[in-house]
PDB file of C-alpha atoms in Angstrom:
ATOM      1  CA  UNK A   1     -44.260  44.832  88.729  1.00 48.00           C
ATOM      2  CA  UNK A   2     -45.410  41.254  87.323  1.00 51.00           C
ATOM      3  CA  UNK A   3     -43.775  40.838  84.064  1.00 54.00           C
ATOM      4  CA  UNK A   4     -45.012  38.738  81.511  1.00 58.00           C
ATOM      5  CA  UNK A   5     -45.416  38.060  77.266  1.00 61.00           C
ATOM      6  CA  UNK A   6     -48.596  38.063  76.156  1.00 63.00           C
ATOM      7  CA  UNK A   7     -49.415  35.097  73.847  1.00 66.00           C
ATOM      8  CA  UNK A   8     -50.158  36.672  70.336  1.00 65.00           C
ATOM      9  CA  UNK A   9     -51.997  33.711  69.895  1.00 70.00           C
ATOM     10  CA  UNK A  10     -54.480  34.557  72.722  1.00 70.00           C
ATOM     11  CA  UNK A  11     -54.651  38.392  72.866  1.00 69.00           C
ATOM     12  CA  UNK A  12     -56.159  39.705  76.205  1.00 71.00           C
ATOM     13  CA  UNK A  13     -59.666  41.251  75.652  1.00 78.00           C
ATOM     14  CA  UNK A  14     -61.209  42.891  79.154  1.00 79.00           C
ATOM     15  CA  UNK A  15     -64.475  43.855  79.423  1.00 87.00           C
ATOM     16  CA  UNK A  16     -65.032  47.786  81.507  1.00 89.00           C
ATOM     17  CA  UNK A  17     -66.260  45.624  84.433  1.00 91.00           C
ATOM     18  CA  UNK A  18     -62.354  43.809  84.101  1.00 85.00           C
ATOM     19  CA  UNK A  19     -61.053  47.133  83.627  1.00 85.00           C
ATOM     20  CA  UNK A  20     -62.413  48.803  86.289  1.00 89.00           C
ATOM     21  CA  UNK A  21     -61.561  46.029  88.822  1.00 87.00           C
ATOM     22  CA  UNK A  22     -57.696  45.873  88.295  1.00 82.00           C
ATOM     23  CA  UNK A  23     -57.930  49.592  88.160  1.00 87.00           C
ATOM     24  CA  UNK A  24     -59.464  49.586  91.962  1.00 92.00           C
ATOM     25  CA  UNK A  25     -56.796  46.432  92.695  1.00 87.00           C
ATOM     26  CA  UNK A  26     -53.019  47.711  94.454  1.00 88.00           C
ATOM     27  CA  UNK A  27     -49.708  46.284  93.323  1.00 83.00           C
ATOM     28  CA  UNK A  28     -50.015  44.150  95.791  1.00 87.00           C
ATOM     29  CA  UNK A  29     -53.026  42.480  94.703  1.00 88.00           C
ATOM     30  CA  UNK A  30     -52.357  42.158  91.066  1.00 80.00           C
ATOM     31  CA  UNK A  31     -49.075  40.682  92.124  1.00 81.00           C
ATOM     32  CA  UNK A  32     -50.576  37.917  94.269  1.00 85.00           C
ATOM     33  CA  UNK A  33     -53.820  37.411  91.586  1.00 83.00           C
ATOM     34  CA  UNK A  34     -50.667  36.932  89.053  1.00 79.00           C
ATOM     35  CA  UNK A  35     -48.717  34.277  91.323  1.00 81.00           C
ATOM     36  CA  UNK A  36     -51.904  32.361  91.875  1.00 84.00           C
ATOM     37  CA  UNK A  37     -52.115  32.030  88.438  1.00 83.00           C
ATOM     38  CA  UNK A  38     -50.864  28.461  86.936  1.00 77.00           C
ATOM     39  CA  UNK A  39     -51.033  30.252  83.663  1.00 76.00           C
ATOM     40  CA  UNK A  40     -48.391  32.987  84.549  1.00 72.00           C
ATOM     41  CA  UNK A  41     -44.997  32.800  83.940  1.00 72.00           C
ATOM     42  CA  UNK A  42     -42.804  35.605  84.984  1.00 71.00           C
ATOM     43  CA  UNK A  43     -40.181  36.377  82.713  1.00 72.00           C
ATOM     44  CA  UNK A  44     -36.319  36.395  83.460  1.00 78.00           C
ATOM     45  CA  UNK A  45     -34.496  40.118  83.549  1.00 78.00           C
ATOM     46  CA  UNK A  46     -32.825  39.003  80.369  1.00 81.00           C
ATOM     47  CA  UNK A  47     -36.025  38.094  78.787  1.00 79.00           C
ATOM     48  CA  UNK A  48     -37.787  41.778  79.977  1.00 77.00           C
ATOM     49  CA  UNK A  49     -34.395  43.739  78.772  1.00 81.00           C
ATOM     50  CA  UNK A  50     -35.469  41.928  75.062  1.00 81.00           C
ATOM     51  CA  UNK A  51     -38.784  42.547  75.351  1.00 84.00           C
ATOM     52  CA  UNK A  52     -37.901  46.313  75.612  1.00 86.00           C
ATOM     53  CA  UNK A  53     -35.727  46.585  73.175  1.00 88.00           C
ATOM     54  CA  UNK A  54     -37.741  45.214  70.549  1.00 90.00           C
ATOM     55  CA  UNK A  55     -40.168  47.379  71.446  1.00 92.00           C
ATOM     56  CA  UNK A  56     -38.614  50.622  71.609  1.00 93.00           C
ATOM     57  CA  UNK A  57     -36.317  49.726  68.425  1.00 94.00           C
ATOM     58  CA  UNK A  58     -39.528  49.063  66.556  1.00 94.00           C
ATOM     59  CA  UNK A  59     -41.301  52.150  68.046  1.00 94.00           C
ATOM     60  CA  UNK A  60     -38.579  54.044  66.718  1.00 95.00           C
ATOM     61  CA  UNK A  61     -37.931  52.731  63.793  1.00 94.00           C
ATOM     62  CA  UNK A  62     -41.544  52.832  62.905  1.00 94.00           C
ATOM     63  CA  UNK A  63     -42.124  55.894  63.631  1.00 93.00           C
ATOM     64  CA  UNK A  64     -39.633  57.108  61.166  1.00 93.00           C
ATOM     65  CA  UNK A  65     -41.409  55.586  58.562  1.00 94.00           C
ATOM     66  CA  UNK A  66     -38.349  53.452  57.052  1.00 95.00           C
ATOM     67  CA  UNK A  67     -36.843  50.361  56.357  1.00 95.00           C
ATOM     68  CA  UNK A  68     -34.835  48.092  59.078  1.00 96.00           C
ATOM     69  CA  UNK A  69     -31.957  49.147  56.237  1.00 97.00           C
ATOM     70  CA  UNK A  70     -32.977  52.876  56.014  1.00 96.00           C
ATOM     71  CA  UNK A  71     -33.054  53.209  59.477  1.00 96.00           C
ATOM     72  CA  UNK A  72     -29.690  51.494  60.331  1.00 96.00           C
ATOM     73  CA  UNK A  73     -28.262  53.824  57.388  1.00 95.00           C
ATOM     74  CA  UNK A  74     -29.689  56.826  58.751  1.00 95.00           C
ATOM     75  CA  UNK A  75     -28.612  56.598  62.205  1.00 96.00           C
ATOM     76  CA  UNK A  76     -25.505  55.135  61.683  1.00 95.00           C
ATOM     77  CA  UNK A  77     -26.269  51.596  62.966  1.00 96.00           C
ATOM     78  CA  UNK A  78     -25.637  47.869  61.834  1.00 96.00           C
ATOM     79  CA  UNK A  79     -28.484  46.760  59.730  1.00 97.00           C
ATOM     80  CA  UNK A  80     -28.063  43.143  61.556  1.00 97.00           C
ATOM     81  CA  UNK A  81     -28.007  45.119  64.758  1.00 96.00           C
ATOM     82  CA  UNK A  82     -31.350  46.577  64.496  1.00 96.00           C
ATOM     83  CA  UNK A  83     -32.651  43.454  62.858  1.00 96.00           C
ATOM     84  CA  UNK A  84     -31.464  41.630  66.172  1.00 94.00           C
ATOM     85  CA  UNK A  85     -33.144  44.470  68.321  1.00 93.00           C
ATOM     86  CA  UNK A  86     -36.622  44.222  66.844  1.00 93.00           C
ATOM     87  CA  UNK A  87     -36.858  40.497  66.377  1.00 91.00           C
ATOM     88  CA  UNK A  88     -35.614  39.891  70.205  1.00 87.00           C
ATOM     89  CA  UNK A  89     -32.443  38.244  69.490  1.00 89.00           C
ATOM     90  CA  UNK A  90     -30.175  41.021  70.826  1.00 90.00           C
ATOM     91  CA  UNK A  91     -30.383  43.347  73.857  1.00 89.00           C
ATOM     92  CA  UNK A  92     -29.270  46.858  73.710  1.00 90.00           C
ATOM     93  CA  UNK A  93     -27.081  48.306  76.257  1.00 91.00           C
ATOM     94  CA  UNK A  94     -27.877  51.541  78.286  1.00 92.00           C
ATOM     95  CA  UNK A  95     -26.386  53.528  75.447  1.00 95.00           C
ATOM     96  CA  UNK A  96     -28.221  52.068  72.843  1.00 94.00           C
ATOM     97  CA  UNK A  97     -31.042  52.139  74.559  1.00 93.00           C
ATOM     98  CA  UNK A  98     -30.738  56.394  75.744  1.00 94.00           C
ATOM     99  CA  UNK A  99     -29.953  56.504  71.593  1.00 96.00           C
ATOM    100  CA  UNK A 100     -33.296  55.036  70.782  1.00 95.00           C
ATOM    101  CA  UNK A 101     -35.088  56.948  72.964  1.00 94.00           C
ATOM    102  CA  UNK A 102     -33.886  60.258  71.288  1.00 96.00           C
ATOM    103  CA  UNK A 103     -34.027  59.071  67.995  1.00 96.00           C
ATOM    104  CA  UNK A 104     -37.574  58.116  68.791  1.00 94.00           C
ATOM    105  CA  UNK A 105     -38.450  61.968  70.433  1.00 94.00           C
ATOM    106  CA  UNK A 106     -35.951  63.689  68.429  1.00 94.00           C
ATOM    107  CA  UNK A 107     -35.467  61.807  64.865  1.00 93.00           C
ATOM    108  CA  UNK A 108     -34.527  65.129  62.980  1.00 92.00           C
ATOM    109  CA  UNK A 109     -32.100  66.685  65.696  1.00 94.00           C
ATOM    110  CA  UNK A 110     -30.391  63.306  65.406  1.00 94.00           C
ATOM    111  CA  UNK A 111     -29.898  63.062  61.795  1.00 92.00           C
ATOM    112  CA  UNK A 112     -29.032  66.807  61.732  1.00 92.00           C
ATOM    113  CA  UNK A 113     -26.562  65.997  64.364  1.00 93.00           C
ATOM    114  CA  UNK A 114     -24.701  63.202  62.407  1.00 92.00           C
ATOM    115  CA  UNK A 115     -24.885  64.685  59.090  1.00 89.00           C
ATOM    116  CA  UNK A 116     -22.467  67.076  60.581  1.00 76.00           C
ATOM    117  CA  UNK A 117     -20.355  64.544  61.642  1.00 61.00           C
ATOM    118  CA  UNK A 118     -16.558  64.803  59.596  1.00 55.00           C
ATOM    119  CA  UNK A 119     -17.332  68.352  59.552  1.00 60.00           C
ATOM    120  CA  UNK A 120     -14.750  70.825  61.831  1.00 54.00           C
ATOM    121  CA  UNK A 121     -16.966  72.562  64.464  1.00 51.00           C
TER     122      UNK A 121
END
């Protein structure tokens, strides 16, 4: 898989004909069209890990339809934490990560879950 960060400044437009050619290309291809590229510049691990927290923080958090603050404070997380998440600054571990990704499918079950939390089961 080629990694890269698109420039936000530049945002990639393809035409169907563009489409429909890396559709027909293999891995293989795209990989070696990407390396021949002066323009590309693969990212580190460290940099991808970011990448996909942000997104999936923001994804989440989005789709809950509330605040950086809100969120934190509804699913028991560090406001600076999430803040850190979605700007790229901070990297969540697998935990935080598997926690995002139910939050994100799930966002009910979770805050039913920890509303219960203090309470003797």
């Amino acid at each position: 898989m080629v990694k890269f960060t698109p420039d936000p400044e530049r945002p990639v437009v393809m035409s169907d004909e563009e489409k429909r050619r890396l559709a027909s290309m293999s891995e293989a291809q795209i990989e070696a069209n990407a390396a021949a590229d002066p323009d590309s510049r693969p990212l580190t691990d460290e940099a991808w890990e970011r990448g996909r927290t942000r997104r999936l923080a923001r994804k989440a958090r989005e789709a809950s339809g509330l605040s950086q603050a809100k969120f934190a404070e509804a699913f028991h997380l560090n406001v600076r934490t999430v803040q850190g998440w979605e700007s790229g600054r901070r990297t969540a571990d697998e935990t935080a990560v598997a926690f995002l990704e139910v939050i994100l499918r799930e966002p009910a079950m979770v805050q039913r879950a920890l509303s219960r939390k203090g309470q003797a089961a």
